Coordinates of C-alpha atoms in Angstrom, one line a residue:
M1 CA 0.0 0.0 0.0
K2 CA 1.3 3.5 -0.9
V3 CA 2.2 5.5 2.2
H4 CA 0.8 8.9 1.9
K5 CA 0.2 10.4 5.4
K6 CA 2.5 11.3 8.3
A7 CA 1.3 11.0 11.9
L8 CA 3.4 12.5 14.8
I9 CA 2.9 10.4 17.9
I10 CA 3.7 12.3 21.1
T11 CA 4.1 9.9 24.0
Y12 CA 5.9 9.8 27.3
Y13 CA 6.3 6.0 27.4
W14 CA 8.5 4.3 24.8
P15 CA 11.1 1.5 25.1
P16 CA 13.0 0.9 27.3
A17 CA 9.9 1.8 29.5
G18 CA 8.3 -1.3 30.9
G19 CA 4.7 -1.9 31.9
P20 CA 1.4 -1.6 30.0
G21 CA 1.7 2.1 29.2
V22 CA 4.3 1.6 26.4
Q23 CA 2.6 -1.3 24.6
R24 CA -0.3 0.6 23.0
W25 CA 1.6 3.0 20.8
L26 CA 4.5 0.7 20.3
K27 CA 2.2 -1.7 18.5
F28 CA 0.2 1.0 16.7
A29 CA 3.4 2.3 15.3
K30 CA 4.3 -1.2 14.2
Y31 CA 1.2 -1.7 12.1
L32 CA 0.3 1.9 10.9
P33 CA 2.5 1.7 7.7
E34 CA 0.4 -1.2 6.5
F35 CA -2.6 1.2 6.4
G36 CA -0.9 4.1 4.6
I37 CA 0.3 6.0 7.7
V38 CA 3.9 6.9 8.5
P39 CA 4.4 7.0 12.3
I40 CA 6.9 9.4 13.7
V41 CA 7.4 9.1 17.5
Y42 CA 8.3 11.9 19.9
C43 CA 9.3 11.0 23.4
P44 CA 11.6 12.1 26.3
E45 CA 15.4 11.6 26.0
N46 CA 16.0 11.1 29.8
P47 CA 12.7 10.1 31.4
S48 CA 12.2 8.7 34.9
Y49 CA 10.5 5.5 34.1
P50 CA 9.4 3.5 37.2
I51 CA 9.8 0.2 35.3
I52 CA 12.5 -0.6 32.7
D53 CA 12.2 -3.5 30.2
N54 CA 15.1 -3.4 27.8
S55 CA 13.7 -6.3 25.8
L56 CA 11.0 -4.0 24.4
E57 CA 13.6 -2.1 22.4
N58 CA 13.8 -5.1 20.1
E59 CA 10.1 -4.5 19.2
V60 CA 10.6 -1.0 17.9
S61 CA 9.9 -1.1 14.2
E62 CA 13.0 -1.0 12.0
G63 CA 13.4 2.4 10.2
I64 CA 10.9 4.3 12.4
T65 CA 11.8 7.9 13.1
V66 CA 12.0 8.5 16.9
L67 CA 12.6 12.0 18.0
K68 CA 13.8 12.7 21.5
Q69 CA 14.2 15.8 23.6
P70 CA 15.4 16.3 27.2
I71 CA 12.8 16.5 30.0
K72 CA 13.2 18.0 33.5
E73 CA 11.3 16.0 36.0
P74 CA 10.8 16.6 39.8
Y75 CA 11.2 13.0 40.8
A76 CA 15.0 13.3 41.1
L77 CA 14.5 16.1 43.6
A78 CA 11.8 14.1 45.3
N79 CA 14.2 11.3 45.8
L80 CA 16.1 13.5 48.2
L81 CA 13.1 13.3 50.5
S82 CA 12.3 9.7 50.0
K83 CA 13.5 7.5 47.1
K84 CA 11.0 4.8 47.9
S85 CA 8.0 7.1 48.2
S86 CA 9.0 8.9 45.0
K87 CA 9.2 5.7 43.0
Q88 CA 5.9 4.4 44.4
I89 CA 4.0 7.6 43.6
S90 CA 5.5 7.9 40.1
S91 CA 4.3 4.4 39.4
G92 CA 0.8 4.9 40.8
V93 CA 1.3 3.1 44.1
I94 CA -0.4 5.5 46.6
P95 CA -0.8 4.2 50.2
K96 CA -4.2 4.5 51.9
Q97 CA -4.8 7.8 53.7
K98 CA -4.5 6.2 57.2
K99 CA -1.1 4.7 56.4
Q100 CA 0.5 7.7 54.6
T101 CA 3.6 9.1 56.2
F102 CA 4.1 12.9 56.5
I103 CA 6.6 12.8 53.6
Q104 CA 4.1 10.9 51.4
K105 CA 1.3 13.3 52.3
L106 CA 3.6 16.3 51.5
M107 CA 4.7 14.7 48.2
L108 CA 1.1 14.1 47.1
Y109 CA 0.1 17.7 48.0
I110 CA 3.0 19.1 46.0
R111 CA 2.4 16.7 43.1
G112 CA -1.4 17.6 43.0
N113 CA -1.2 21.4 43.4
F114 CA 2.1 22.5 42.1
F115 CA 2.3 20.2 39.0
I116 CA -0.9 20.6 37.1
P117 CA -1.9 18.4 35.3
D118 CA 1.1 16.3 36.3
A119 CA 4.8 16.1 37.0
R120 CA 5.8 16.3 33.3
K121 CA 4.2 19.7 32.8
N122 CA 7.6 21.4 32.3
W123 CA 8.2 19.4 29.1
V124 CA 5.3 21.2 27.4
K125 CA 6.9 24.5 26.5
P126 CA 10.2 23.1 25.0
S127 CA 8.3 20.3 23.2
V128 CA 6.0 22.8 21.5
S129 CA 9.0 24.9 20.4
F130 CA 10.9 21.9 19.0
L131 CA 7.8 20.3 17.3
S132 CA 6.6 23.5 15.8
E133 CA 9.8 23.7 13.7
Y134 CA 9.6 20.0 12.9
I135 CA 6.0 20.1 11.8
S136 CA 6.7 23.0 9.5
K137 CA 9.8 21.4 7.9
H138 CA 8.4 17.9 7.5
K139 CA 4.8 18.5 6.5
I140 CA 3.2 16.4 9.3
D141 CA -0.5 15.7 8.5
T142 CA -1.7 14.9 12.0
I143 CA -0.5 14.8 15.6
I144 CA -1.5 12.3 18.2
T145 CA -1.1 12.8 22.0
T146 CA -1.5 10.0 24.4
G147 CA -2.0 10.3 28.2
P148 CA -1.5 9.8 31.0
P149 CA 0.6 11.8 31.6
H150 CA -2.1 14.2 30.5
S151 CA 0.3 17.1 30.2
L152 CA 1.1 15.7 26.8
H153 CA -2.3 16.7 25.6
L154 CA -1.3 20.3 26.4
I155 CA 1.5 19.9 23.8
G156 CA -1.2 18.9 21.3
L157 CA -3.4 21.8 22.4
Q158 CA -0.8 24.4 21.8
L159 CA 0.4 22.9 18.5
K160 CA -3.3 22.8 17.3
E161 CA -3.7 26.5 18.2
K162 CA -0.4 27.4 16.6
H163 CA -0.6 25.4 13.3
N164 CA -4.3 24.5 13.0
I165 CA -3.1 20.9 12.4
S166 CA -5.3 17.8 12.7
W167 CA -5.1 16.5 16.3
L168 CA -6.2 13.2 17.9
A169 CA -6.1 13.0 21.7
D170 CA -5.8 9.4 23.0
F171 CA -6.9 8.8 26.6
R172 CA -5.5 5.5 27.9
D173 CA -7.1 6.5 31.3
P174 CA -9.6 9.2 32.3
W175 CA -8.3 12.5 33.6
T176 CA -10.2 14.0 36.5
T177 CA -12.2 10.9 37.4
I178 CA -9.5 8.4 37.7
G179 CA -9.2 6.9 41.2
Y180 CA -5.8 8.3 42.2
H181 CA -6.8 11.8 41.2
K182 CA -8.9 12.0 44.4
Q183 CA -5.8 11.2 46.5
L184 CA -3.7 14.1 45.3
K185 CA -5.0 16.4 48.1
L186 CA -6.1 19.0 45.6
T187 CA -7.3 22.5 46.7
K188 CA -10.5 23.7 45.2
S189 CA -8.6 26.0 42.9
S190 CA -6.3 23.2 41.7
S191 CA -9.3 20.9 41.1
E192 CA -10.9 23.6 38.9
K193 CA -7.7 24.0 36.9
H194 CA -7.6 20.3 36.2
K195 CA -11.2 20.3 35.0
N196 CA -10.7 23.4 32.9
L197 CA -7.7 21.9 31.1
E198 CA -9.5 18.6 30.6
S199 CA -12.5 20.5 29.1
K200 CA -10.3 22.6 26.8
V201 CA -8.5 19.4 25.5
L202 CA -11.7 17.5 24.9
Q203 CA -13.4 20.4 23.1
T204 CA -10.4 21.4 20.9
A205 CA -9.0 18.0 19.7
D206 CA -10.5 17.0 16.3
H207 CA -11.1 13.5 17.5
I208 CA -11.0 11.7 20.9
I209 CA -9.9 8.1 21.4
V210 CA -10.7 6.2 24.5
T211 CA -10.0 2.7 25.6
S212 CA -13.4 1.8 27.1
A213 CA -17.1 2.3 26.5
N214 CA -17.6 3.7 30.0
T215 CA -15.0 6.4 29.4
K216 CA -16.8 7.3 26.2
K217 CA -20.1 7.7 28.2
E218 CA -18.3 10.1 30.5
F219 CA -16.7 12.2 27.7
V220 CA -19.8 12.4 25.6
L221 CA -21.2 14.6 28.4
K222 CA -18.1 16.9 28.2
T223 CA -17.6 17.4 24.5
K224 CA -19.4 17.3 21.1
Q225 CA -16.2 16.2 19.3
P226 CA -16.3 12.7 17.8
I227 CA -15.2 9.9 20.2
T228 CA -14.1 6.4 19.2
V229 CA -13.4 3.5 21.5
I230 CA -10.2 1.6 20.6
T231 CA -9.3 -0.8 23.3
N232 CA -5.8 -2.1 24.0
G233 CA -5.2 -5.5 22.5
Y234 CA -2.9 -8.5 22.1
D235 CA -0.2 -9.1 19.5
S236 CA 1.1 -12.1 17.8
H237 CA 4.4 -13.4 19.1
Q238 CA 7.0 -16.1 18.3
I239 CA 7.1 -17.5 21.9
E240 CA 6.7 -21.3 22.0
R241 CA 3.8 -22.3 24.2
P242 CA 5.3 -23.8 27.4
E243 CA 3.8 -26.7 29.4
K244 CA 1.3 -25.9 32.0
D245 CA 2.5 -25.7 35.6
S246 CA 2.4 -29.0 37.5
K247 CA 0.9 -27.2 40.5
F248 CA -2.5 -25.5 40.6
T249 CA -1.1 -22.0 40.0
I250 CA -3.3 -18.8 40.2
A251 CA -1.1 -16.0 38.9
H252 CA -1.5 -12.2 39.0
I253 CA 0.7 -10.4 36.5
G254 CA 1.3 -6.7 36.8
S255 CA 1.1 -4.2 39.7
L256 CA -1.2 -5.0 42.6
L257 CA -1.8 -1.7 44.4
S258 CA -3.0 -1.1 48.0
E259 CA -6.6 -0.4 46.9
R260 CA -6.7 -3.6 44.9
N261 CA -6.9 -5.8 47.9
P262 CA -10.0 -8.0 47.8
K263 CA -10.0 -9.5 51.3
M264 CA -12.9 -11.9 50.5
L265 CA -10.8 -13.4 47.7
W266 CA -7.9 -14.2 50.1
E267 CA -10.4 -15.4 52.6
A268 CA -12.0 -17.8 50.0
M269 CA -8.5 -19.1 49.2
S270 CA -7.7 -19.5 52.9
E271 CA -10.9 -21.5 53.5
L272 CA -10.1 -23.8 50.6
V273 CA -6.6 -24.4 51.9
N274 CA -7.9 -25.2 55.4
E275 CA -10.9 -27.3 54.3
N276 CA -9.3 -29.3 51.4
R277 CA -6.0 -31.0 51.9
T278 CA -5.6 -31.9 48.2
F279 CA -6.2 -28.3 47.3
S280 CA -3.7 -27.1 49.9
E281 CA -0.9 -29.4 48.6
A282 CA -1.4 -28.3 44.9
F283 CA -2.2 -24.6 45.3
Q284 CA 0.3 -21.8 44.6
L285 CA -0.4 -18.1 44.3
H286 CA 2.1 -16.4 42.0
F287 CA 2.7 -12.6 41.9
I288 CA 4.6 -11.3 38.9
G289 CA 5.2 -7.6 39.2
L290 CA 5.0 -4.9 41.9
V291 CA 2.8 -5.9 45.0
S292 CA 2.0 -3.4 47.7
D293 CA 3.0 -4.2 51.3
E294 CA -0.6 -3.9 52.4
V295 CA -1.7 -6.7 50.0
L296 CA 1.1 -8.9 51.2
Q297 CA 0.2 -8.2 54.9
T298 CA -3.4 -9.1 54.2
I299 CA -2.4 -12.4 52.5
Q300 CA -0.2 -13.2 55.5
Q301 CA -3.1 -12.6 57.9
Y302 CA -5.1 -15.2 56.0
G303 CA -2.3 -17.7 56.3
L304 CA -1.5 -17.9 52.7
S305 CA 2.2 -16.9 52.8
N306 CA 3.5 -20.4 52.4
H307 CA 1.6 -20.7 49.1
V308 CA 2.9 -17.4 47.7
Q309 CA 5.7 -17.1 45.2
R310 CA 6.8 -13.6 44.3
L311 CA 8.7 -13.3 41.0
G312 CA 9.0 -9.6 40.8
Y313 CA 9.0 -7.7 37.5
V314 CA 9.9 -9.8 34.5
S315 CA 10.3 -8.9 30.8
H316 CA 7.3 -8.8 28.6
D317 CA 8.2 -12.1 26.9
E318 CA 8.6 -13.8 30.3
A319 CA 5.2 -12.4 31.4
I320 CA 3.6 -13.9 28.3
M321 CA 5.2 -17.3 29.2
A322 CA 3.8 -17.0 32.7
Q323 CA 0.3 -16.3 31.3
M324 CA 0.4 -19.4 29.2
S325 CA 1.9 -21.7 31.8
S326 CA -0.3 -20.7 34.7
R327 CA -3.5 -22.6 35.5
V328 CA -5.7 -19.6 36.3
L329 CA -5.0 -15.9 35.8
L330 CA -6.1 -13.4 38.4
L331 CA -7.4 -9.9 37.5
V332 CA -8.3 -7.5 40.3
E333 CA -9.7 -4.0 40.0
I334 CA -10.7 -1.5 42.8
D335 CA -14.3 -1.7 43.9
S336 CA -15.3 1.8 42.8
E337 CA -17.6 3.6 40.4
D338 CA -14.5 5.3 39.0
T339 CA -12.8 2.0 38.0
K340 CA -15.6 0.7 35.8
V341 CA -13.9 2.4 32.9
I342 CA -10.5 0.8 33.5
I343 CA -9.5 -2.0 31.2
P344 CA -6.0 -3.2 32.1
G345 CA -3.8 -3.7 29.1
K346 CA -2.9 -7.2 30.3
L347 CA -6.5 -8.3 30.0
F348 CA -6.2 -8.9 26.2
E349 CA -2.9 -10.8 26.5
Y350 CA -4.6 -12.8 29.3
M351 CA -7.5 -13.6 26.9
A352 CA -5.1 -14.7 24.2
S353 CA -3.1 -17.0 26.5
D354 CA -5.6 -19.9 26.6
T355 CA -5.7 -19.7 30.4
P356 CA -9.0 -19.1 32.3
I357 CA -9.4 -15.7 33.9
L358 CA -10.7 -15.1 37.4
A359 CA -11.6 -11.4 37.7
V360 CA -12.8 -9.4 40.7
G361 CA -14.1 -5.8 40.3
P362 CA -17.0 -3.3 40.3
K363 CA -20.4 -4.1 38.8
D364 CA -21.1 -3.2 35.2
S365 CA -17.5 -2.6 34.3
D366 CA -16.1 -2.9 30.8
V367 CA -13.9 -5.8 31.9
E368 CA -17.0 -7.7 32.9
T369 CA -18.6 -7.2 29.5
I370 CA -15.5 -8.2 27.6
L371 CA -15.0 -11.4 29.6
K372 CA -18.6 -12.4 29.1
T373 CA -18.7 -11.7 25.4
T374 CA -15.4 -13.5 24.7
N375 CA -16.1 -16.5 27.1
T376 CA -12.6 -16.2 28.4
G377 CA -13.2 -16.0 32.2
Q378 CA -15.5 -15.5 35.1
Y379 CA -16.2 -12.1 36.7
F380 CA -17.2 -11.5 40.4
Y381 CA -18.0 -8.6 42.6
Y382 CA -16.5 -7.9 46.0
N383 CA -19.6 -9.2 47.9
Q384 CA -19.5 -12.7 46.2
K385 CA -17.0 -14.6 48.3
Q386 CA -19.0 -17.8 48.2
A387 CA -19.3 -17.7 44.4
I388 CA -15.6 -17.0 44.0
K389 CA -14.8 -19.9 46.3
S390 CA -17.0 -22.2 44.3
Q391 CA -15.4 -21.1 41.0
I392 CA -11.9 -21.7 42.3
L393 CA -12.9 -25.1 43.4
S394 CA -14.5 -25.8 40.0
Y395 CA -11.3 -24.7 38.3
F396 CA -9.3 -27.0 40.7
E397 CA -11.5 -30.0 39.9
A398 CA -11.0 -29.4 36.2
Y399 CA -7.3 -29.1 36.8
N400 CA -7.3 -32.5 38.5
T401 CA -9.0 -34.1 35.5
N402 CA -6.8 -32.3 33.0
S403 CA -9.8 -30.6 31.5
L404 CA -9.2 -26.9 32.5
S405 CA -9.3 -25.0 29.3
V406 CA -10.8 -21.9 27.5
N407 CA -13.1 -21.8 24.5
A408 CA -12.7 -18.2 23.5
I409 CA -15.1 -16.4 21.1
G410 CA -14.3 -13.4 18.8
L411 CA -10.8 -12.6 20.0
Q412 CA -9.7 -11.4 16.6
Q413 CA -11.4 -8.0 17.1
Y414 CA -8.8 -7.3 19.8
S415 CA -5.7 -8.1 17.8
R416 CA -3.3 -5.2 17.5
K417 CA -3.5 -5.2 13.8
A418 CA -7.3 -5.1 13.7
L419 CA -7.3 -2.2 16.2
T420 CA -4.7 -0.4 14.1
K421 CA -7.0 -0.6 11.1
T422 CA -9.7 1.2 13.1
L423 CA -7.2 3.8 14.2
S424 CA -6.0 4.4 10.6
D425 CA -9.7 4.9 9.6
V426 CA -10.1 7.5 12.3
L427 CA -6.9 9.3 11.2
K428 CA -7.9 9.4 7.6
D429 CA -11.3 10.7 8.5
S430 CA -9.8 13.5 10.6
L431 CA -7.5 14.8 7.9

């Protein structure tokens, strides 16, 4: 296909950044040329990524133009106060109010009220200056900003006002309604500033992209600009499928924050361990990625520590291997109205792993809908301990008879290539 349009992708997360934030536009950039779009990536030269995965640099498309400019971030200064707290807050791990230290409370107050919309705000002005010249010289057809960090949308806003260029704003998460936003100890004035900036971005961008149907419902009330849902997805890979674990392993892959601590789930597992000797001998709970101290303490209280194996952060390829080798995959979301819109990027790789998913979260979430329509797992609410216990036992019985499997339906719509086709159509319509 003849390549005829240039899209400038403005993103904070790019390899060697690890975690889910980098995957979305890494994969879009991979497939866009197949649909007539040349991607050009703009990202920081010296970012403070909370997670590093050098293996992802091998997935950057050969020949792609990647522009980098220095960024000044406050986390280096924050490290002088508390390196641990700085890293936790930058990665989204915010302790509960009652357990926050004075330093943590101070850092959250400063982060929320002095860095609006976020700690990368100082990158906006130099980026607009650099990209203005680049856009003029290289005849860019459209710009794409992806957040969080939502300060990157302010780069798009200023470039739009300066060059009247086509602009697509991609929201991987909501802005003012995301859960951690409420924990930033915002003053009334700061809260209004966030809302005003959000409103200006939503009303100025030519097209809004969101990752969930519930986020679209929220944004429809805030803007008349067109909004398209393009979820995250899964990609094809060359990893040979490993054998399933010999033990009955339930694995959680990714960050498990303090608020994602479903006590009734740990209680259900504890009861099965105490009531069923065969289950106790076979059961293992694997955590791959960052786990908050509070979650670990709760698990210990329920007597599950001897069944826990913590593997820490692993490369993306190793995470895929773990997804395929585990017996059951665990997905946990905060029990909140705000989190109904959150669809973890790992969900789609979970779905493609041929491993049953056990999910816990709020009622009427997008995750619940996707699991039901694809037949890839079971979804429960926080008040359904007995039902969760029964489901785990059912999975265990299937494991014992070597019949634990998944019969997925309609996964192709979530492939990265299919999603990029939708994106390319949006881009062409916006030009």
